């Protein structure tokens, strides 16, 4: 292993530790300065870089999943829910699609790519889906997904998939490279404060539009029953019951 490779591996080891602890927010430029350059570049990705990488990652995910047809009951239902959520996130147009899979998940990327799994739609009513998707959109609006992309790219670079010698961090990536990047991004974990902030974003957005935010409560209650209280999409702390209680308290306080 070269000195540069060792530095890069050490830098991203710190990234992976933070991801495992569900604390993306603990990462900073100083922690990656010793990477030999590439990992630091990853943490310095601009908003434009992140959007371009998100475009590629989202396209790759669409290729590896069965996307619901435009006239399917799932896509038509999501379109109705999307009309309540809005067509943009901080001015970024949103593209909503459904993946036909029994998995229970939903995610959003910084380019406005929002994907909801049919497994989640099967177990939740419209208010609950709206609350969950609003939460994912909150991660975008609050800048959490940009940091998640930085970590995902740094992780990909450490695995030798991204060209460390390139002048630009946004380069043409192979399907395997895009697959690794997309997987790391979709499975990214957020810190406790970020998860709570995204919950509050969804709550506040619904209240502002005159919608009932109680769907967040029942969505968390349903997720708490999966995998002994930890669902695949909300596996980071605080736990689903605690998050349901937080929203219940906000409703009770009229906030």
XYZ file of C-alpha atoms in Angstrom:
255
model
C 0.000 0.000 0.000
C 1.426 3.404 -0.959
C 1.542 6.307 1.497
C -1.180 8.048 -0.492
C -3.387 4.938 -0.415
C -2.810 4.499 3.304
C -3.775 8.116 3.959
C -6.896 7.783 1.852
C -7.900 4.541 3.575
C -7.382 6.100 6.989
C -9.402 9.158 6.062
C -12.332 7.169 4.784
C -12.124 4.776 7.711
C -13.072 7.810 9.766
C -15.917 8.445 7.329
C -17.179 4.885 7.631
C -16.976 5.018 11.419
C -19.109 8.152 11.410
C -21.606 6.477 9.066
C -21.804 3.411 11.296
C -22.483 5.659 14.250
C -25.178 7.467 12.279
C -23.357 10.768 12.561
C -22.581 12.269 9.172
C -22.543 15.710 10.745
C -19.377 14.872 12.706
C -17.341 14.757 9.501
C -15.414 17.842 8.519
C -12.694 18.972 6.150
C -9.945 18.664 8.771
C -10.690 14.961 9.227
C -10.039 14.362 5.542
C -7.084 16.673 4.913
C -4.684 13.739 5.329
C -6.293 11.725 2.548
C -3.740 12.638 -0.093
C -6.261 14.872 -1.853
C -9.126 12.765 -3.200
C -11.086 12.327 0.035
C -10.655 16.017 0.793
C -11.966 16.816 -2.688
C -14.967 14.629 -1.952
C -15.786 16.581 1.180
C -15.394 19.799 -0.817
C -17.913 18.859 -3.499
C -19.855 21.896 -4.650
C -23.633 21.953 -4.892
C -23.253 21.633 -8.660
C -20.945 18.615 -8.278
C -23.410 16.972 -5.903
C -26.291 17.555 -8.308
C -24.390 16.023 -11.219
C -23.356 13.008 -9.144
C -26.934 12.674 -7.872
C -28.208 12.700 -11.469
C -25.907 9.790 -12.282
C -26.626 7.883 -9.069
C -30.387 8.259 -9.479
C -30.262 7.095 -13.090
C -28.275 4.053 -11.983
C -30.826 3.232 -9.267
C -33.647 3.546 -11.804
C -31.861 1.032 -14.034
C -31.513 -1.508 -11.240
C -35.123 -1.284 -10.016
C -38.491 -1.896 -11.611
C -40.060 1.551 -11.944
C -43.854 1.697 -11.731
C -45.556 2.620 -14.989
C -46.982 6.112 -15.278
C -50.536 4.736 -15.376
C -50.052 2.262 -12.506
C -52.076 2.624 -9.325
C -48.865 3.187 -7.370
C -47.590 6.058 -9.516
C -51.032 7.649 -9.718
C -51.326 7.462 -5.939
C -47.861 8.957 -5.472
C -48.792 11.733 -7.912
C -51.737 12.643 -5.667
C -49.487 12.691 -2.615
C -46.845 14.654 -4.536
C -49.406 17.360 -5.331
C -49.628 17.926 -1.572
C -45.851 17.874 -1.083
C -45.030 20.324 -3.866
C -42.999 20.281 -7.055
C -39.726 21.699 -5.763
C -37.281 21.631 -2.871
C -35.670 25.020 -2.346
C -36.300 25.754 -6.013
C -34.993 22.386 -7.234
C -37.671 20.586 -9.324
C -38.733 17.234 -7.878
C -39.123 14.011 -9.844
C -41.285 11.393 -8.073
C -41.194 7.702 -8.973
C -42.180 4.396 -7.367
C -39.951 1.314 -7.210
C -41.871 -1.956 -7.338
C -40.349 -3.893 -4.438
C -41.512 -5.308 -1.116
C -38.771 -3.358 0.652
C -39.959 -0.573 2.946
C -38.000 2.511 2.024
C -38.026 5.994 0.522
C -35.259 8.465 -0.220
C -34.493 11.756 -1.898
C -31.357 13.099 -3.545
C -30.064 16.621 -3.919
C -31.099 16.763 -7.583
C -34.780 16.396 -6.650
C -34.898 12.665 -7.319
C -37.522 11.213 -4.932
C -38.118 7.467 -4.900
C -40.750 5.628 -2.855
C -40.868 1.849 -2.594
C -44.182 0.076 -3.160
C -43.590 -1.919 0.045
C -43.803 1.290 2.041
C -46.922 2.421 0.184
C -48.581 -0.941 0.857
C -48.218 -0.570 4.622
C -49.031 3.140 4.931
C -51.950 5.415 4.138
C -51.561 8.632 2.170
C -50.998 10.835 5.235
C -48.252 8.519 6.439
C -46.548 8.344 3.045
C -46.730 12.134 2.805
C -45.099 12.470 6.221
C -42.288 10.038 5.419
C -41.552 11.503 1.981
C -41.662 14.988 3.480
C -39.029 13.825 5.949
C -36.781 12.618 3.112
C -37.275 15.893 1.271
C -36.312 17.645 4.486
C -32.884 15.991 4.361
C -32.421 17.609 0.936
C -33.759 21.021 1.942
C -31.571 21.116 5.050
C -28.385 20.126 3.213
C -28.022 16.698 4.812
C -28.001 14.837 1.504
C -25.151 16.984 0.197
C -23.010 15.819 3.113
C -24.227 12.255 2.539
C -23.073 12.475 -1.079
C -19.692 13.761 0.048
C -19.300 10.759 2.354
C -20.586 8.344 -0.299
C -18.111 9.695 -2.844
C -15.247 9.562 -0.343
C -16.140 5.962 0.469
C -16.251 5.080 -3.212
C -12.840 6.699 -3.744
C -11.375 4.720 -0.857
C -12.559 1.479 -2.441
C -10.563 2.389 -5.532
C -13.617 2.989 -7.662
C -13.235 6.706 -8.304
C -10.198 7.974 -10.217
C -7.966 9.660 -7.665
C -5.839 11.203 -10.370
C -8.673 13.027 -12.114
C -8.861 16.792 -12.054
C -12.582 16.748 -11.424
C -14.494 14.787 -8.815
C -17.416 14.688 -11.241
C -16.186 12.393 -13.984
C -17.695 9.717 -16.172
C -18.166 6.696 -13.900
C -18.684 3.080 -14.896
C -21.864 1.227 -13.987
C -20.101 -0.530 -11.111
C -18.756 2.765 -9.819
C -22.173 4.395 -10.042
C -23.728 1.372 -8.365
C -21.329 1.628 -5.424
C -21.898 5.362 -5.132
C -25.687 5.028 -5.303
C -25.708 2.199 -2.770
C -23.626 4.192 -0.309
C -25.891 7.205 -0.741
C -29.212 5.351 -0.466
C -27.994 3.541 2.659
C -26.511 6.657 4.277
C -27.207 7.178 7.973
C -27.920 10.575 9.503
C -27.207 11.928 12.952
C -29.822 12.226 15.669
C -30.042 15.980 15.211
C -30.402 15.623 11.442
C -33.167 13.035 11.752
C -35.055 15.207 14.226
C -34.604 18.263 12.006
C -35.979 16.350 9.001
C -38.952 15.176 11.093
C -39.642 18.767 12.099
C -39.274 19.918 8.496
C -41.983 17.485 7.395
C -44.200 18.482 10.318
C -43.786 22.223 9.699
C -44.322 21.907 5.935
C -47.597 20.069 6.483
C -48.810 22.501 9.128
C -48.008 25.434 6.856
C -50.156 23.914 4.106
C -53.028 23.155 6.449
C -52.448 19.389 6.317
C -52.721 16.980 9.230
C -49.185 15.952 10.319
C -50.416 13.058 12.479
C -49.447 10.683 9.698
C -45.859 11.085 10.896
C -46.862 9.647 14.270
C -48.612 6.571 12.883
C -45.880 6.073 10.271
C -43.252 5.889 13.016
C -45.480 3.555 15.020
C -45.734 1.206 12.045
C -41.996 1.396 11.392
C -41.346 0.592 15.052
C -42.976 -2.793 14.539
C -40.493 -3.728 11.823
C -37.262 -5.503 12.689
C -37.832 -5.319 16.441
C -38.393 -1.598 16.354
C -35.759 -0.692 13.802
C -36.810 -0.420 10.169
C -34.283 -0.439 7.341
C -35.050 3.163 6.438
C -35.072 4.636 9.940
C -32.418 2.539 11.638
C -30.529 5.479 13.139
C -31.366 7.023 16.459
C -33.642 8.397 17.855
C -35.823 5.299 17.692
C -39.154 5.319 15.881
C -41.207 5.330 19.137
C -39.255 8.350 20.407
C -39.804 10.152 17.130
C -43.517 9.415 17.226
C -43.620 10.826 20.755
C -41.777 13.969 19.651
C -44.360 14.665 16.938
C -47.212 13.844 19.331
C -45.808 16.437 21.740
C -45.625 19.060 19.003
C -49.239 18.375 18.062
C -50.327 18.573 21.691
C -48.491 21.864 22.133
C -50.057 23.302 19.004
C -46.634 23.897 17.510
